[in-house]
Each structure stands twice: as structure tokens, then as C-alpha cells.
Amino acid sequence: MKVIVCGAGQVGFSIARYLASEGNDVTVIDQRPDLIRKISDSLDVQAMVGHASHPGVLDAAGAADAEMLIAVTHADEVNMIACQVAHSLFHVPTKIARVRAQDYLEDQWANLFSRENMPIDVTISPEIEVAKAVIRRLRVPGATELITLADNRVRLLGVRCTEDTPVNFTPIRQLAALFPELAIVIVGIVRQDRPMVPSPDDQMLPGDDVYFVCATDHQARALAAFGHEEPEARRILVLGGGNIGLFLAQRLEKDFPHVSVKVIEQDRTRAEFVAKTLSRSVVINGDVLDQEILEEAGVAQTETVVAVTNDDENNILASLLAKRSGCQRAVTLINKSTYNPLVSTLGVDVVVNPRSMTVSTILQHVRRGRIHSVHSLHEGFGELIEADALETSGLVGRPLREVRLPAGVILGAVVRGGQVISPRGSTVLKAGDRVVLFAAAGAIKKVEKMFSVRLEFF
């Protein structure tokens, strides 16, 4: 597939890396020569300096025979016009644009991005994606990651093992014997920031981040098996009143009427705007790193603090200050992946990364065929894929123990007629089954070759 990526920033780089690693023909456009130089030196892609919305630049990038354009420059207007030019002049079938300004995304302007007006097939707002991700984690306090699949019948959960986790030092193969009625499949373990696809003999250790797939109605018991039975927060403190903080507070007011919400915003004008926009949240004008401001906001009585300012360092330090002052849990927005190895040891409970969320959202629309969703896990560790098994699939009609899956691929769940089946060696797939599987980054190409015709994943 020929893809043009407009923008060579962190998101554009990640998308280009994913697509190039799978053998796609990728061209990246950016105005900054240093970013283009970096991407040329790092990836097997075509890279060119230019203005992404200019017809001549898109023509030189091969838009005439491109199947997809992904516009993720820093300017919403450039992204939108690039999609318009790609559609009107070059008839590119699929256009995806990152749009950050919330005014473009208001419900009253929903017709703006129709094919008759500005033909963008998919608009992605990192701010909205982050706020939704935070909401999901607030609903399941013990989880560091939560992804819903198969019409919410299946979930992937991430949990952190502590010194008190009951299943520490237990081989994975023994979990079924210890919890015979609990259907979970562990698909990944991150240990000291190094991800690995576990074998049945691997054990979980304190400090590990564990990813597992389970039926949604088994979620509470699965979390309890890992020692996580935290109640939902009743008092939430949002640090930062930018687009993310405001949208998050609005969702909390709408979906969590029983929750008390307070917002701290340093800019006075912005704080006044946020206060007028929200209906029942308390807005405090002040510095999130000011201990007196945190005390005024009642941080000691707050169950969860959500740090979503525009500065990673402020988010980390404010989260640590809040926990030191008595807050039970910190959800922290961090853009720079270089901080990932540090945050868990420092005491940050949940990290939210806008870049990885944007990449995951875009990947869902890049995959072709009978796929329903794709989610990227832990900075390119692998992908969680949900798709339908067809009658011609090599997986159908024989026990899974007889199926040779590529190394790094684990079947997490099978949904049949509304029933969730935890796959075992004796499980026999049927045509029409919804399959949830994890594929490590190095196995994605093999999954594509193995299933491209039979399962039509791609």
C-alpha cells in the first residue's frame, strides 16, 4: 500500500515506522529539514522537505497513485487542506487528519468533514482520545491499561504487580489450576521497561506490568487475583485546564454525577474560561507545583489526581507532590517516552501517552479487510488485533494445539454467539468467530502473510 504521511514529528515518525516495517511504500513530508533528515536516516521511507498541503508537493510525493494520506502536522488547517487537495486533485481514497482545535469538532459543525464539504474520512483528536483513556482508567481504578473489544464483551487490562500481588512468582501455566473459573490469557509482561511475550513457564515479579485478556464479566475477579480491588474515586483533582483538562472535566460532570471535581489552572484568563464553561466543578487559579494551592484544592482528601498540563516535567512533579501529600493515585500525561523507565519507580500509577494513543487510533483505519480494531501496546511492543475468522481460514475446524502460530502471537479470546471462550489447546474455532489476538512487533509481518487471504485481517 502506498501511503503519504504529512508531518515528521513524533506521531508521523511512529506511523511511518509502523507502516514501513510492514513493507508499505511510505513517503513523509515535512517543512523542517532536520526532521526529514532524521527520518531518512532512521527509516526505510521516502522523505521530502515541503509544505504538505501544496498540490505540487503532494504530486511529487506520488499522491496520484497513493491509497492513503495521513496528515499529522502541527497545524490543523494544513492537515485539513492536505486532505482536501488529496481528494480534489488526486482522488486519494482514504484521508486521515489530526485535528486538535475543539471548535472544529463541535457537534453543531458535524457536517464540516463530509465528502461534500471537506472530505476527511477520519478525524483524530489527541485531546479527546486522552480524555477518553483517562475516563476508562477511572472506571477501573486498579488498571494501568484498559481496552474494550468485541462490543465490550472482552477487555485487555494492564496491571502492575506489587510486593503484595498474590500471583507473584507463579508460573503462568499454573494460573488455570489456581483459578479454574477465571478465564484470562496473559499476552505481555513489561519488566524494567523491557516488554516480552510470556511463555507458560514465565513468572510474574514485583514491579512487572502485566497485560491480560479476559471476559468483561470476569474483570473484577481477574483484578482481585492480582491484588487490585480499589474502589472508584469520589474526589478527583485535575491539574491543568487546557483542552484535555477541560474536556475531561466536562466528561466527568456528565458521566460521573457522584464525583467531586476540582481543576487547577495557572493562567488566570484560561481559568476564568474553564470556570464559566463547567457547571459544577471547582476551578482554582494557581500553580500545580505550589504546595499551598494543592492543599487549598484538598489534595490530601483526593483519591485520584490527573495531571494533564502541557509540560511533562510539571505533570510528573505535580503527581509526586500530590501523592506525597496523601492522594492515593496519580494518572499522569507524559509525551516523552524517555521518562517511561522512571515513572513507575517514582510512584506514578498510570501513564497516558497522547502519541501512542494517536498511533493506535490511526492504525485501526490503516488495516484492511475483516478487521474490527487494532491497538498498539507499550511503545511498539506489539498490536492487539480483533478480526473475524472466515470459513477458509487455516485456524478453523481443528484444535488450536495443531495450529502453528508464529512466535510472538497469542490468541487472547474467542467470541462465539455472544459467549466469550478463553482459548485452550482443545479449542476448535468455527467460521464467524470473533478472534482477539496479540502479535508482537516482530511477528506482525508473519501474521499478515499467514492470515492475509484466509482471515482477511489486512
PDB file of C-alpha atoms in Angstrom, residues 90-282:
ATOM      1  CA  PHE A  90      -5.501  13.297  -6.750  1.00  0.00           C
ATOM      2  CA  HIS A  91      -8.572  11.253  -5.709  1.00  0.00           C
ATOM      3  CA  VAL A  92      -6.770   9.612  -2.787  1.00  0.00           C
ATOM      4  CA  PRO A  93      -9.306   7.058  -1.419  1.00  0.00           C
ATOM      5  CA  THR A  94      -8.651   7.444   2.335  1.00  0.00           C
ATOM      6  CA  LYS A  95      -7.733  10.648   4.178  1.00  0.00           C
ATOM      7  CA  ILE A  96      -6.963  10.822   7.909  1.00  0.00           C
ATOM      8  CA  ALA A  97      -6.330  14.122   9.703  1.00  0.00           C
ATOM      9  CA  ARG A  98      -5.315  15.029  13.223  1.00  0.00           C
ATOM     10  CA  VAL A  99      -7.499  17.940  14.374  1.00  0.00           C
ATOM     11  CA  ARG A 100      -6.759  19.458  17.761  1.00  0.00           C
ATOM     12  CA  ALA A 101      -8.871  22.626  17.888  1.00  0.00           C
ATOM     13  CA  GLN A 102     -12.100  21.553  19.576  1.00  0.00           C
ATOM     14  CA  ASP A 103     -14.154  24.198  17.777  1.00  0.00           C
ATOM     15  CA  TYR A 104     -13.831  22.209  14.545  1.00  0.00           C
ATOM     16  CA  LEU A 105     -15.181  19.126  16.328  1.00  0.00           C
ATOM     17  CA  GLU A 106     -18.304  20.621  17.905  1.00  0.00           C
ATOM     18  CA  ASP A 107     -21.462  18.616  17.203  1.00  0.00           C
ATOM     19  CA  GLN A 108     -23.103  21.591  15.506  1.00  0.00           C
ATOM     20  CA  TRP A 109     -20.379  21.538  12.830  1.00  0.00           C
ATOM     21  CA  ALA A 110     -20.523  17.758  12.338  1.00  0.00           C
ATOM     22  CA  ASN A 111     -21.166  18.136   8.608  1.00  0.00           C
ATOM     23  CA  LEU A 112     -17.910  20.032   8.047  1.00  0.00           C
ATOM     24  CA  PHE A 113     -15.885  16.926   7.223  1.00  0.00           C
ATOM     25  CA  SER A 114     -18.422  15.296   4.904  1.00  0.00           C
ATOM     26  CA  ARG A 115     -17.434  14.338   1.351  1.00  0.00           C
ATOM     27  CA  GLU A 116     -19.479  17.281   0.030  1.00  0.00           C
ATOM     28  CA  ASN A 117     -17.605  19.839   2.138  1.00  0.00           C
ATOM     29  CA  MET A 118     -14.145  18.863   3.408  1.00  0.00           C
ATOM     30  CA  PRO A 119     -13.721  15.168   2.569  1.00  0.00           C
ATOM     31  CA  ILE A 120     -11.796  13.784   5.536  1.00  0.00           C
ATOM     32  CA  ASP A 121     -12.627  10.155   6.232  1.00  0.00           C
ATOM     33  CA  VAL A 122     -11.264  10.078   9.781  1.00  0.00           C
ATOM     34  CA  THR A 123     -10.567  12.968  12.154  1.00  0.00           C
ATOM     35  CA  ILE A 124      -8.493  12.239  15.244  1.00  0.00           C
ATOM     36  CA  SER A 125      -8.277  14.484  18.291  1.00  0.00           C
ATOM     37  CA  PRO A 126      -5.450  13.502  20.668  1.00  0.00           C
ATOM     38  CA  GLU A 127      -7.058  15.585  23.403  1.00  0.00           C
ATOM     39  CA  ILE A 128     -10.342  13.698  23.167  1.00  0.00           C
ATOM     40  CA  GLU A 129      -8.549  10.337  22.930  1.00  0.00           C
ATOM     41  CA  VAL A 130      -6.535  11.116  26.072  1.00  0.00           C
ATOM     42  CA  ALA A 131      -9.609  12.232  27.993  1.00  0.00           C
ATOM     43  CA  LYS A 132     -11.461   9.053  26.997  1.00  0.00           C
ATOM     44  CA  ALA A 133      -8.482   6.934  28.056  1.00  0.00           C
ATOM     45  CA  VAL A 134      -8.379   8.645  31.449  1.00  0.00           C
ATOM     46  CA  ILE A 135     -12.113   8.065  31.890  1.00  0.00           C
ATOM     47  CA  ARG A 136     -11.652   4.355  31.149  1.00  0.00           C
ATOM     48  CA  ARG A 137      -8.933   4.094  33.777  1.00  0.00           C
ATOM     49  CA  LEU A 138     -11.041   5.962  36.325  1.00  0.00           C
ATOM     50  CA  ARG A 139     -13.807   3.396  35.832  1.00  0.00           C
ATOM     51  CA  VAL A 140     -11.331   0.597  36.610  1.00  0.00           C
ATOM     52  CA  PRO A 141      -9.040   2.063  39.300  1.00  0.00           C
ATOM     53  CA  GLY A 142      -6.679  -0.914  39.549  1.00  0.00           C
ATOM     54  CA  ALA A 143      -5.812  -0.934  35.841  1.00  0.00           C
ATOM     55  CA  THR A 144      -2.911   0.837  34.174  1.00  0.00           C
ATOM     56  CA  GLU A 145      -4.357  -0.005  30.739  1.00  0.00           C
ATOM     57  CA  LEU A 146      -7.889  -0.771  29.559  1.00  0.00           C
ATOM     58  CA  ILE A 147      -9.015  -1.616  26.029  1.00  0.00           C
ATOM     59  CA  THR A 148     -12.532  -2.795  25.224  1.00  0.00           C
ATOM     60  CA  LEU A 149     -13.048  -5.299  22.411  1.00  0.00           C
ATOM     61  CA  ALA A 150     -15.815  -7.347  20.765  1.00  0.00           C
ATOM     62  CA  ASP A 151     -18.617  -4.927  21.651  1.00  0.00           C
ATOM     63  CA  ASN A 152     -17.265  -4.713  25.202  1.00  0.00           C
ATOM     64  CA  ARG A 153     -17.552  -8.451  25.770  1.00  0.00           C
ATOM     65  CA  VAL A 154     -13.754  -8.731  26.038  1.00  0.00           C
ATOM     66  CA  ARG A 155     -11.213  -6.446  27.669  1.00  0.00           C
ATOM     67  CA  LEU A 156      -7.476  -6.125  27.723  1.00  0.00           C
ATOM     68  CA  LEU A 157      -6.290  -4.982  31.129  1.00  0.00           C
ATOM     69  CA  GLY A 158      -2.890  -3.819  32.264  1.00  0.00           C
ATOM     70  CA  VAL A 159      -1.964  -4.144  35.944  1.00  0.00           C
ATOM     71  CA  ARG A 160       1.179  -3.507  37.949  1.00  0.00           C
ATOM     72  CA  CYS A 161       2.445  -6.214  40.251  1.00  0.00           C
ATOM     73  CA  THR A 162       3.370  -5.007  43.731  1.00  0.00           C
ATOM     74  CA  GLU A 163       5.087  -6.791  46.590  1.00  0.00           C
ATOM     75  CA  ASP A 164       1.622  -7.901  47.760  1.00  0.00           C
ATOM     76  CA  THR A 165       0.360  -9.276  44.429  1.00  0.00           C
ATOM     77  CA  PRO A 166      -0.967 -12.812  45.189  1.00  0.00           C
ATOM     78  CA  VAL A 167       0.214 -14.346  41.893  1.00  0.00           C
ATOM     79  CA  ASN A 168       3.832 -13.211  42.168  1.00  0.00           C
ATOM     80  CA  PHE A 169       6.368 -15.986  41.411  1.00  0.00           C
ATOM     81  CA  THR A 170       3.599 -18.192  39.996  1.00  0.00           C
ATOM     82  CA  PRO A 171       4.255 -19.827  36.589  1.00  0.00           C
ATOM     83  CA  ILE A 172       1.607 -18.712  34.115  1.00  0.00           C
ATOM     84  CA  ARG A 173       0.650 -22.295  33.318  1.00  0.00           C
ATOM     85  CA  GLN A 174      -0.499 -22.731  36.947  1.00  0.00           C
ATOM     86  CA  LEU A 175      -2.995 -19.845  36.878  1.00  0.00           C
ATOM     87  CA  ALA A 176      -5.701 -22.042  35.372  1.00  0.00           C
ATOM     88  CA  ALA A 177      -5.333 -24.531  38.221  1.00  0.00           C
ATOM     89  CA  LEU A 178      -5.314 -21.801  40.873  1.00  0.00           C
ATOM     90  CA  PHE A 179      -8.329 -20.005  39.365  1.00  0.00           C
ATOM     91  CA  PRO A 180     -10.261 -22.689  37.439  1.00  0.00           C
ATOM     92  CA  GLU A 181     -13.305 -20.471  36.832  1.00  0.00           C
ATOM     93  CA  LEU A 182     -11.285 -17.426  35.822  1.00  0.00           C
ATOM     94  CA  ALA A 183     -10.688 -17.217  32.069  1.00  0.00           C
ATOM     95  CA  ILE A 184      -7.702 -14.938  31.465  1.00  0.00           C
ATOM     96  CA  VAL A 185      -4.834 -15.080  28.974  1.00  0.00           C
ATOM     97  CA  ILE A 186      -1.638 -13.178  29.733  1.00  0.00           C
ATOM     98  CA  VAL A 187      -0.314 -11.729  26.464  1.00  0.00           C
ATOM     99  CA  GLY A 188       2.534  -9.485  27.625  1.00  0.00           C
ATOM    100  CA  ILE A 189       4.820  -8.608  30.519  1.00  0.00           C
ATOM    101  CA  VAL A 190       6.915  -5.441  30.777  1.00  0.00           C
ATOM    102  CA  ARG A 191       9.821  -5.857  33.192  1.00  0.00           C
ATOM    103  CA  GLN A 192      12.135  -2.909  33.856  1.00  0.00           C
ATOM    104  CA  ASP A 193      10.704  -1.259  30.730  1.00  0.00           C
ATOM    105  CA  ARG A 194      11.557  -4.314  28.601  1.00  0.00           C
ATOM    106  CA  PRO A 195       8.492  -5.963  27.050  1.00  0.00           C
ATOM    107  CA  MET A 196       8.322  -9.711  26.499  1.00  0.00           C
ATOM    108  CA  VAL A 197       5.813 -12.226  25.203  1.00  0.00           C
ATOM    109  CA  PRO A 198       5.488 -14.683  28.098  1.00  0.00           C
ATOM    110  CA  SER A 199       5.871 -18.432  27.902  1.00  0.00           C
ATOM    111  CA  PRO A 200       3.809 -20.798  30.114  1.00  0.00           C
ATOM    112  CA  ASP A 201       6.801 -21.181  32.438  1.00  0.00           C
ATOM    113  CA  ASP A 202       7.385 -17.469  32.979  1.00  0.00           C
ATOM    114  CA  GLN A 203       6.549 -15.970  36.355  1.00  0.00           C
ATOM    115  CA  MET A 204       5.301 -12.521  37.330  1.00  0.00           C
ATOM    116  CA  LEU A 205       7.541 -10.483  39.602  1.00  0.00           C
ATOM    117  CA  PRO A 206       7.017  -7.373  41.749  1.00  0.00           C
ATOM    118  CA  GLY A 207       7.306  -4.286  39.558  1.00  0.00           C
ATOM    119  CA  ASP A 208       6.095  -6.051  36.397  1.00  0.00           C
ATOM    120  CA  ASP A 209       3.404  -4.511  34.224  1.00  0.00           C
ATOM    121  CA  VAL A 210       1.203  -7.395  33.088  1.00  0.00           C
ATOM    122  CA  TYR A 211      -1.237  -7.304  30.168  1.00  0.00           C
ATOM    123  CA  PHE A 212      -4.005  -9.894  30.029  1.00  0.00           C
ATOM    124  CA  VAL A 213      -7.199 -10.545  28.083  1.00  0.00           C
ATOM    125  CA  CYS A 214     -10.370 -11.608  29.871  1.00  0.00           C
ATOM    126  CA  ALA A 215     -14.137 -11.651  29.514  1.00  0.00           C
ATOM    127  CA  THR A 216     -15.604  -8.368  30.708  1.00  0.00           C
ATOM    128  CA  ASP A 217     -17.756 -10.102  33.328  1.00  0.00           C
ATOM    129  CA  HIS A 218     -14.577 -11.702  34.757  1.00  0.00           C
ATOM    130  CA  GLN A 219     -12.850  -8.343  35.148  1.00  0.00           C
ATOM    131  CA  ALA A 220     -13.423  -7.825  38.880  1.00  0.00           C
ATOM    132  CA  ARG A 221     -12.227 -11.343  39.759  1.00  0.00           C
ATOM    133  CA  ALA A 222      -9.209 -11.009  37.481  1.00  0.00           C
ATOM    134  CA  LEU A 223      -8.169  -7.745  39.118  1.00  0.00           C
ATOM    135  CA  ALA A 224      -8.667  -9.303  42.554  1.00  0.00           C
ATOM    136  CA  ALA A 225      -6.337 -12.166  41.572  1.00  0.00           C
ATOM    137  CA  PHE A 226      -3.650  -9.520  41.040  1.00  0.00           C
ATOM    138  CA  GLY A 227      -4.486  -7.802  44.305  1.00  0.00           C
ATOM    139  CA  HIS A 228      -6.312  -4.821  42.805  1.00  0.00           C
ATOM    140  CA  GLU A 229      -9.690  -4.133  44.382  1.00  0.00           C
ATOM    141  CA  GLU A 230      -9.508  -0.354  44.621  1.00  0.00           C
ATOM    142  CA  PRO A 231     -12.874   1.470  44.756  1.00  0.00           C
ATOM    143  CA  GLU A 232     -13.796   4.144  42.211  1.00  0.00           C
ATOM    144  CA  ALA A 233     -12.650   7.643  43.110  1.00  0.00           C
ATOM    145  CA  ARG A 234     -15.225  10.004  44.605  1.00  0.00           C
ATOM    146  CA  ARG A 235     -12.945  13.059  44.560  1.00  0.00           C
ATOM    147  CA  ILE A 236     -10.784  13.868  41.533  1.00  0.00           C
ATOM    148  CA  LEU A 237      -8.297  16.700  41.106  1.00  0.00           C
ATOM    149  CA  VAL A 238      -7.430  17.696  37.523  1.00  0.00           C
ATOM    150  CA  LEU A 239      -4.107  19.513  37.155  1.00  0.00           C
ATOM    151  CA  GLY A 240      -4.224  21.669  34.034  1.00  0.00           C
ATOM    152  CA  GLY A 241      -7.189  23.375  32.409  1.00  0.00           C
ATOM    153  CA  GLY A 242      -6.123  23.122  28.784  1.00  0.00           C
ATOM    154  CA  ASN A 243      -8.112  21.305  26.104  1.00  0.00           C
ATOM    155  CA  ILE A 244      -7.528  17.906  27.724  1.00  0.00           C
ATOM    156  CA  GLY A 245      -8.301  19.061  31.253  1.00  0.00           C
ATOM    157  CA  LEU A 246     -11.433  20.903  30.191  1.00  0.00           C
ATOM    158  CA  PHE A 247     -12.784  18.048  28.078  1.00  0.00           C
ATOM    159  CA  LEU A 248     -12.008  15.594  30.876  1.00  0.00           C
ATOM    160  CA  ALA A 249     -13.809  17.718  33.466  1.00  0.00           C
ATOM    161  CA  GLN A 250     -16.803  18.034  31.153  1.00  0.00           C
ATOM    162  CA  ARG A 251     -16.969  14.255  30.738  1.00  0.00           C
ATOM    163  CA  LEU A 252     -16.636  13.751  34.481  1.00  0.00           C
ATOM    164  CA  GLU A 253     -19.503  16.162  35.124  1.00  0.00           C
ATOM    165  CA  LYS A 254     -21.660  14.353  32.571  1.00  0.00           C
ATOM    166  CA  ASP A 255     -20.814  10.708  33.248  1.00  0.00           C
ATOM    167  CA  PHE A 256     -19.877  10.788  36.961  1.00  0.00           C
ATOM    168  CA  PRO A 257     -22.530  12.892  38.720  1.00  0.00           C
ATOM    169  CA  HIS A 258     -21.489  11.446  42.090  1.00  0.00           C
ATOM    170  CA  VAL A 259     -17.852  12.577  41.701  1.00  0.00           C
ATOM    171  CA  SER A 260     -16.497  15.846  43.081  1.00  0.00           C
ATOM    172  CA  VAL A 261     -14.155  17.505  40.546  1.00  0.00           C
ATOM    173  CA  LYS A 262     -11.641  20.302  41.063  1.00  0.00           C
ATOM    174  CA  VAL A 263      -9.382  21.846  38.409  1.00  0.00           C
ATOM    175  CA  ILE A 264      -6.156  23.824  38.914  1.00  0.00           C
ATOM    176  CA  GLU A 265      -5.100  26.119  36.064  1.00  0.00           C
ATOM    177  CA  GLN A 266      -2.205  28.590  36.225  1.00  0.00           C
ATOM    178  CA  ASP A 267      -3.296  31.045  33.529  1.00  0.00           C
ATOM    179  CA  ARG A 268      -5.918  33.365  35.015  1.00  0.00           C
ATOM    180  CA  THR A 269      -7.764  34.066  31.767  1.00  0.00           C
ATOM    181  CA  ARG A 270      -7.929  30.368  30.934  1.00  0.00           C
ATOM    182  CA  ALA A 271      -9.033  29.521  34.476  1.00  0.00           C
ATOM    183  CA  GLU A 272     -11.907  32.003  34.190  1.00  0.00           C
ATOM    184  CA  PHE A 273     -12.929  30.485  30.855  1.00  0.00           C
ATOM    185  CA  VAL A 274     -12.851  26.958  32.278  1.00  0.00           C
ATOM    186  CA  ALA A 275     -14.878  28.062  35.305  1.00  0.00           C
ATOM    187  CA  LYS A 276     -17.558  29.588  33.055  1.00  0.00           C
ATOM    188  CA  THR A 277     -17.633  26.505  30.819  1.00  0.00           C
ATOM    189  CA  LEU A 278     -18.018  23.941  33.609  1.00  0.00           C
ATOM    190  CA  SER A 279     -21.237  23.728  35.592  1.00  0.00           C
ATOM    191  CA  ARG A 280     -20.362  22.211  38.974  1.00  0.00           C
ATOM    192  CA  SER A 281     -16.569  21.751  39.083  1.00  0.00           C
ATOM    193  CA  VAL A 282     -14.429  23.998  41.276  1.00  0.00           C
TER     194      VAL A 282
END
